[in-house]
């Protein structure tokens, strides 16, 4: 009852909603980069939304199922196939024993998610299944997945009746993406040092595109931009930063902190990408441009509440469809 | 010690956290205020508050907008609701008994091969490397906060004679490296890019995931460094 890695991808890790409550010790939350996509995959297979999933980067691993399972893919489209036949994201797929799942080309987005009905059997560290690569803890032995790894499922259900004689089966419904936008605009809230930017820098920030450079990873994205400048030279004493915090580096460039961000920092916090738009950030690739637009606290909170409502509706609908379908087929 | 506390300012850190700012300083009394407030906000905590992150002179409150919104139906933003809750909590007189500071002794090998920046620092400050070692081990340091990396302790303040700003370009720093940045001193628990001036290395493990309390150091403790030889380091 497991998933075997036939060929390793560049960076595939187990992630959930993150590890909270330990930042006072310098332990960062981590977790999935695109938490909406991660939760969507869980909703589709009838899991708790917080269940740990596999986060995939392209080129992604090739997986072999050692037994039938219900799976779902979400987030980036890496042109997935099962036994060579294309399969779409946002569907529930009943896979058979010895089915191979692989990914052929990055069509859009940067991070895809693979959820399995029931979840993966992994050891939690400090209450979370997320992989912390820096300290080699959590997830699958604290590291990215590599060849010959076998990730066990929490429990096994025999889906062979469902599959009849078919190799695999895509169940007859799909989820709409929560926010099906590949919009390159992200809303930001002004940071504590926003007012320290020069007038020209504020103008550049809100009216020109910022490009995601190669120096970008799960910790943060360095942006290629015309240098911004601050009117203040006061050095800041380290204090907490968060996912989405946009810091001004000494050379005038910007860095947006992502899931594996450090807990504290001392660079000016000029803005914060609103939580509802973290998924947009998470799906950016090197070379993509983004535009920042200022918003206010109320709008940011409303969008986040909306996103959450949408996820809960999706979860209810998916659970209902899945139960109905499985019942009809004698489960 | 009795609080209420020194004046503070609250600002939003995005839409899911706020920071209580007691002033942009490295100061023992200010830092005590931070930890007193940290302690106070942990009493009878509000559902939806995910965590509290104390730093030198600030305390950050992270919250889940969805959970908090369920409790406060008013037209206010969640930020406003949390802000008022914090102000109310900090308004009440409260006591905070600092546990007696535990002193932790930390062996450091200051040999050049573990201390890529000690010679430059010594030259810049008109000292010999031996003098830098002597000054660094002369006094004990307060652990003001943990942050940046798991188990990374921000300590201070170093003697004026060995103050040295961060490097412009971050270097790759090895685990156990002991560094100086401005008035601060600290130890890298893990390999990481960093800008601190590295003057030695400790054989101690600063962070152990196997332990229930994974960090060797805790905020509020004091640290006394002592010099060990290369041989002692290798056989530690």
mmCIF file with all atom_site columns, C-alpha atoms in Angstrom, chain B residues 73-177:
data_model
loop_
_atom_site.group_PDB
_atom_site.id
_atom_site.type_symbol
_atom_site.label_atom_id
_atom_site.label_alt_id
_atom_site.label_comp_id
_atom_site.label_asym_id
_atom_site.label_entity_id
_atom_site.label_seq_id
_atom_site.pdbx_PDB_ins_code
_atom_site.Cartn_x
_atom_site.Cartn_y
_atom_site.Cartn_z
_atom_site.occupancy
_atom_site.B_iso_or_equiv
_atom_site.pdbx_formal_charge
_atom_site.auth_seq_id
_atom_site.auth_comp_id
_atom_site.auth_asym_id
_atom_site.auth_atom_id
_atom_site.pdbx_PDB_model_num
ATOM 1   C CA . UNK B 1 73  ? -18.927 39.786 14.088 1.00 0.00 ? 73  UNK B CA 1
ATOM 2   C CA . UNK B 1 74  ? -18.570 43.520 14.257 1.00 0.00 ? 74  UNK B CA 1
ATOM 3   C CA . UNK B 1 75  ? -17.863 45.672 11.252 1.00 0.00 ? 75  UNK B CA 1
ATOM 4   C CA . UNK B 1 76  ? -14.279 46.029 12.386 1.00 0.00 ? 76  UNK B CA 1
ATOM 5   C CA . UNK B 1 77  ? -11.436 44.394 10.568 1.00 0.00 ? 77  UNK B CA 1
ATOM 6   C CA . UNK B 1 78  ? -9.886  41.323 12.157 1.00 0.00 ? 78  UNK B CA 1
ATOM 7   C CA . UNK B 1 79  ? -6.735  43.391 12.564 1.00 0.00 ? 79  UNK B CA 1
ATOM 8   C CA . UNK B 1 80  ? -8.662  45.987 14.613 1.00 0.00 ? 80  UNK B CA 1
ATOM 9   C CA . UNK B 1 81  ? -10.243 43.272 16.744 1.00 0.00 ? 81  UNK B CA 1
ATOM 10  C CA . UNK B 1 82  ? -6.897  41.655 17.542 1.00 0.00 ? 82  UNK B CA 1
ATOM 11  C CA . UNK B 1 83  ? -5.304  45.036 18.136 1.00 0.00 ? 83  UNK B CA 1
ATOM 12  C CA . UNK B 1 84  ? -7.977  45.920 20.680 1.00 0.00 ? 84  UNK B CA 1
ATOM 13  C CA . UNK B 1 85  ? -7.649  42.536 22.350 1.00 0.00 ? 85  UNK B CA 1
ATOM 14  C CA . UNK B 1 86  ? -3.876  43.063 22.666 1.00 0.00 ? 86  UNK B CA 1
ATOM 15  C CA . UNK B 1 87  ? -4.295  46.584 24.015 1.00 0.00 ? 87  UNK B CA 1
ATOM 16  C CA . UNK B 1 88  ? -6.815  45.377 26.525 1.00 0.00 ? 88  UNK B CA 1
ATOM 17  C CA . UNK B 1 89  ? -4.547  42.546 27.708 1.00 0.00 ? 89  UNK B CA 1
ATOM 18  C CA . UNK B 1 90  ? -1.545  44.837 28.022 1.00 0.00 ? 90  UNK B CA 1
ATOM 19  C CA . UNK B 1 91  ? -3.628  47.470 29.766 1.00 0.00 ? 91  UNK B CA 1
ATOM 20  C CA . UNK B 1 92  ? -4.336  45.197 32.709 1.00 0.00 ? 92  UNK B CA 1
ATOM 21  C CA . UNK B 1 93  ? -1.630  45.338 35.324 1.00 0.00 ? 93  UNK B CA 1
ATOM 22  C CA . UNK B 1 94  ? 0.217   42.056 35.256 1.00 0.00 ? 94  UNK B CA 1
ATOM 23  C CA . UNK B 1 95  ? 3.243   40.589 36.862 1.00 0.00 ? 95  UNK B CA 1
ATOM 24  C CA . UNK B 1 96  ? 6.007   38.700 35.216 1.00 0.00 ? 96  UNK B CA 1
ATOM 25  C CA . UNK B 1 97  ? 8.599   36.893 37.236 1.00 0.00 ? 97  UNK B CA 1
ATOM 26  C CA . UNK B 1 98  ? 11.638  36.363 35.163 1.00 0.00 ? 98  UNK B CA 1
ATOM 27  C CA . UNK B 1 99  ? 13.146  33.045 36.062 1.00 0.00 ? 99  UNK B CA 1
ATOM 28  C CA . UNK B 1 100 ? 16.706  33.510 37.238 1.00 0.00 ? 100 UNK B CA 1
ATOM 29  C CA . UNK B 1 101 ? 18.884  33.686 34.151 1.00 0.00 ? 101 UNK B CA 1
ATOM 30  C CA . UNK B 1 102 ? 20.607  30.363 33.544 1.00 0.00 ? 102 UNK B CA 1
ATOM 31  C CA . UNK B 1 103 ? 24.189  30.695 32.397 1.00 0.00 ? 103 UNK B CA 1
ATOM 32  C CA . UNK B 1 104 ? 25.265  28.397 29.599 1.00 0.00 ? 104 UNK B CA 1
ATOM 33  C CA . UNK B 1 105 ? 28.968  27.894 28.944 1.00 0.00 ? 105 UNK B CA 1
ATOM 34  C CA . UNK B 1 106 ? 29.877  27.457 25.314 1.00 0.00 ? 106 UNK B CA 1
ATOM 35  C CA . UNK B 1 107 ? 33.279  26.231 24.137 1.00 0.00 ? 107 UNK B CA 1
ATOM 36  C CA . UNK B 1 108 ? 34.578  27.963 21.016 1.00 0.00 ? 108 UNK B CA 1
ATOM 37  C CA . UNK B 1 109 ? 37.641  27.182 18.962 1.00 0.00 ? 109 UNK B CA 1
ATOM 38  C CA . UNK B 1 110 ? 38.910  30.502 17.598 1.00 0.00 ? 110 UNK B CA 1
ATOM 39  C CA . UNK B 1 111 ? 41.568  28.903 15.347 1.00 0.00 ? 111 UNK B CA 1
ATOM 40  C CA . UNK B 1 112 ? 41.835  30.687 11.997 1.00 0.00 ? 112 UNK B CA 1
ATOM 41  C CA . UNK B 1 113 ? 40.536  27.725 10.005 1.00 0.00 ? 113 UNK B CA 1
ATOM 42  C CA . UNK B 1 114 ? 37.251  27.998 11.929 1.00 0.00 ? 114 UNK B CA 1
ATOM 43  C CA . UNK B 1 115 ? 37.362  31.790 12.016 1.00 0.00 ? 115 UNK B CA 1
ATOM 44  C CA . UNK B 1 116 ? 37.559  33.131 8.451  1.00 0.00 ? 116 UNK B CA 1
ATOM 45  C CA . UNK B 1 117 ? 36.921  36.716 9.533  1.00 0.00 ? 117 UNK B CA 1
ATOM 46  C CA . UNK B 1 118 ? 38.849  37.026 12.798 1.00 0.00 ? 118 UNK B CA 1
ATOM 47  C CA . UNK B 1 119 ? 42.012  38.447 11.229 1.00 0.00 ? 119 UNK B CA 1
ATOM 48  C CA . UNK B 1 120 ? 40.155  41.054 9.203  1.00 0.00 ? 120 UNK B CA 1
ATOM 49  C CA . UNK B 1 121 ? 38.097  42.044 12.245 1.00 0.00 ? 121 UNK B CA 1
ATOM 50  C CA . UNK B 1 122 ? 41.219  42.304 14.393 1.00 0.00 ? 122 UNK B CA 1
ATOM 51  C CA . UNK B 1 123 ? 43.013  44.429 11.776 1.00 0.00 ? 123 UNK B CA 1
ATOM 52  C CA . UNK B 1 124 ? 40.035  46.714 11.272 1.00 0.00 ? 124 UNK B CA 1
ATOM 53  C CA . UNK B 1 125 ? 39.696  47.280 15.011 1.00 0.00 ? 125 UNK B CA 1
ATOM 54  C CA . UNK B 1 126 ? 43.442  47.639 15.607 1.00 0.00 ? 126 UNK B CA 1
ATOM 55  C CA . UNK B 1 127 ? 43.668  44.509 17.725 1.00 0.00 ? 127 UNK B CA 1
ATOM 56  C CA . UNK B 1 128 ? 45.438  41.169 17.529 1.00 0.00 ? 128 UNK B CA 1
ATOM 57  C CA . UNK B 1 129 ? 43.279  38.033 17.033 1.00 0.00 ? 129 UNK B CA 1
ATOM 58  C CA . UNK B 1 130 ? 44.272  37.002 20.575 1.00 0.00 ? 130 UNK B CA 1
ATOM 59  C CA . UNK B 1 131 ? 42.856  40.266 21.899 1.00 0.00 ? 131 UNK B CA 1
ATOM 60  C CA . UNK B 1 132 ? 39.619  39.689 19.978 1.00 0.00 ? 132 UNK B CA 1
ATOM 61  C CA . UNK B 1 133 ? 39.322  36.249 21.612 1.00 0.00 ? 133 UNK B CA 1
ATOM 62  C CA . UNK B 1 134 ? 40.087  37.681 25.020 1.00 0.00 ? 134 UNK B CA 1
ATOM 63  C CA . UNK B 1 135 ? 37.489  40.413 24.655 1.00 0.00 ? 135 UNK B CA 1
ATOM 64  C CA . UNK B 1 136 ? 34.833  38.059 23.237 1.00 0.00 ? 136 UNK B CA 1
ATOM 65  C CA . UNK B 1 137 ? 35.249  35.619 26.151 1.00 0.00 ? 137 UNK B CA 1
ATOM 66  C CA . UNK B 1 138 ? 35.541  38.313 28.814 1.00 0.00 ? 138 UNK B CA 1
ATOM 67  C CA . UNK B 1 139 ? 31.863  38.961 29.448 1.00 0.00 ? 139 UNK B CA 1
ATOM 68  C CA . UNK B 1 140 ? 28.665  36.983 29.348 1.00 0.00 ? 140 UNK B CA 1
ATOM 69  C CA . UNK B 1 141 ? 25.905  37.758 26.881 1.00 0.00 ? 141 UNK B CA 1
ATOM 70  C CA . UNK B 1 142 ? 22.168  37.850 27.173 1.00 0.00 ? 142 UNK B CA 1
ATOM 71  C CA . UNK B 1 143 ? 20.107  35.759 24.749 1.00 0.00 ? 143 UNK B CA 1
ATOM 72  C CA . UNK B 1 144 ? 17.613  38.356 23.533 1.00 0.00 ? 144 UNK B CA 1
ATOM 73  C CA . UNK B 1 145 ? 15.693  36.192 21.093 1.00 0.00 ? 145 UNK B CA 1
ATOM 74  C CA . UNK B 1 146 ? 15.739  33.124 18.875 1.00 0.00 ? 146 UNK B CA 1
ATOM 75  C CA . UNK B 1 147 ? 15.051  33.628 15.218 1.00 0.00 ? 147 UNK B CA 1
ATOM 76  C CA . UNK B 1 148 ? 16.258  33.578 11.628 1.00 0.00 ? 148 UNK B CA 1
ATOM 77  C CA . UNK B 1 149 ? 17.178  29.852 11.718 1.00 0.00 ? 149 UNK B CA 1
ATOM 78  C CA . UNK B 1 150 ? 15.960  27.128 14.105 1.00 0.00 ? 150 UNK B CA 1
ATOM 79  C CA . UNK B 1 151 ? 17.858  27.619 17.365 1.00 0.00 ? 151 UNK B CA 1
ATOM 80  C CA . UNK B 1 152 ? 19.768  30.713 16.246 1.00 0.00 ? 152 UNK B CA 1
ATOM 81  C CA . UNK B 1 153 ? 20.279  32.832 19.381 1.00 0.00 ? 153 UNK B CA 1
ATOM 82  C CA . UNK B 1 154 ? 20.702  36.576 19.031 1.00 0.00 ? 154 UNK B CA 1
ATOM 83  C CA . UNK B 1 155 ? 22.986  37.673 21.864 1.00 0.00 ? 155 UNK B CA 1
ATOM 84  C CA . UNK B 1 156 ? 24.482  40.925 23.016 1.00 0.00 ? 156 UNK B CA 1
ATOM 85  C CA . UNK B 1 157 ? 26.064  43.181 23.520 1.00 0.00 ? 157 UNK B CA 1
ATOM 86  C CA . UNK B 1 158 ? 29.686  42.730 22.582 1.00 0.00 ? 158 UNK B CA 1
ATOM 87  C CA . UNK B 1 159 ? 32.386  45.059 23.879 1.00 0.00 ? 159 UNK B CA 1
ATOM 88  C CA . UNK B 1 160 ? 32.686  48.202 21.781 1.00 0.00 ? 160 UNK B CA 1
ATOM 89  C CA . UNK B 1 161 ? 36.237  47.265 20.796 1.00 0.00 ? 161 UNK B CA 1
ATOM 90  C CA . UNK B 1 162 ? 35.031  44.273 18.718 1.00 0.00 ? 162 UNK B CA 1
ATOM 91  C CA . UNK B 1 163 ? 31.889  45.759 17.173 1.00 0.00 ? 163 UNK B CA 1
ATOM 92  C CA . UNK B 1 164 ? 31.938  45.100 13.444 1.00 0.00 ? 164 UNK B CA 1
ATOM 93  C CA . UNK B 1 165 ? 29.182  45.590 10.876 1.00 0.00 ? 165 UNK B CA 1
ATOM 94  C CA . UNK B 1 166 ? 27.769  42.751 8.802  1.00 0.00 ? 166 UNK B CA 1
ATOM 95  C CA . UNK B 1 167 ? 29.479  41.919 5.539  1.00 0.00 ? 167 UNK B CA 1
ATOM 96  C CA . UNK B 1 168 ? 28.012  43.384 2.355  1.00 0.00 ? 168 UNK B CA 1
ATOM 97  C CA . UNK B 1 169 ? 27.987  40.060 0.541  1.00 0.00 ? 169 UNK B CA 1
ATOM 98  C CA . UNK B 1 170 ? 26.587  37.021 2.369  1.00 0.00 ? 170 UNK B CA 1
ATOM 99  C CA . UNK B 1 171 ? 29.006  34.075 2.576  1.00 0.00 ? 171 UNK B CA 1
ATOM 100 C CA . UNK B 1 172 ? 28.324  30.392 3.133  1.00 0.00 ? 172 UNK B CA 1
ATOM 101 C CA . UNK B 1 173 ? 28.607  29.812 6.834  1.00 0.00 ? 173 UNK B CA 1
ATOM 102 C CA . UNK B 1 174 ? 29.157  26.404 8.451  1.00 0.00 ? 174 UNK B CA 1
ATOM 103 C CA . UNK B 1 175 ? 27.159  25.006 11.390 1.00 0.00 ? 175 UNK B CA 1
ATOM 104 C CA . UNK B 1 176 ? 28.506  25.964 14.810 1.00 0.00 ? 176 UNK B CA 1
ATOM 105 C CA . UNK B 1 177 ? 30.073  29.170 13.504 1.00 0.00 ? 177 UNK B CA 1
#
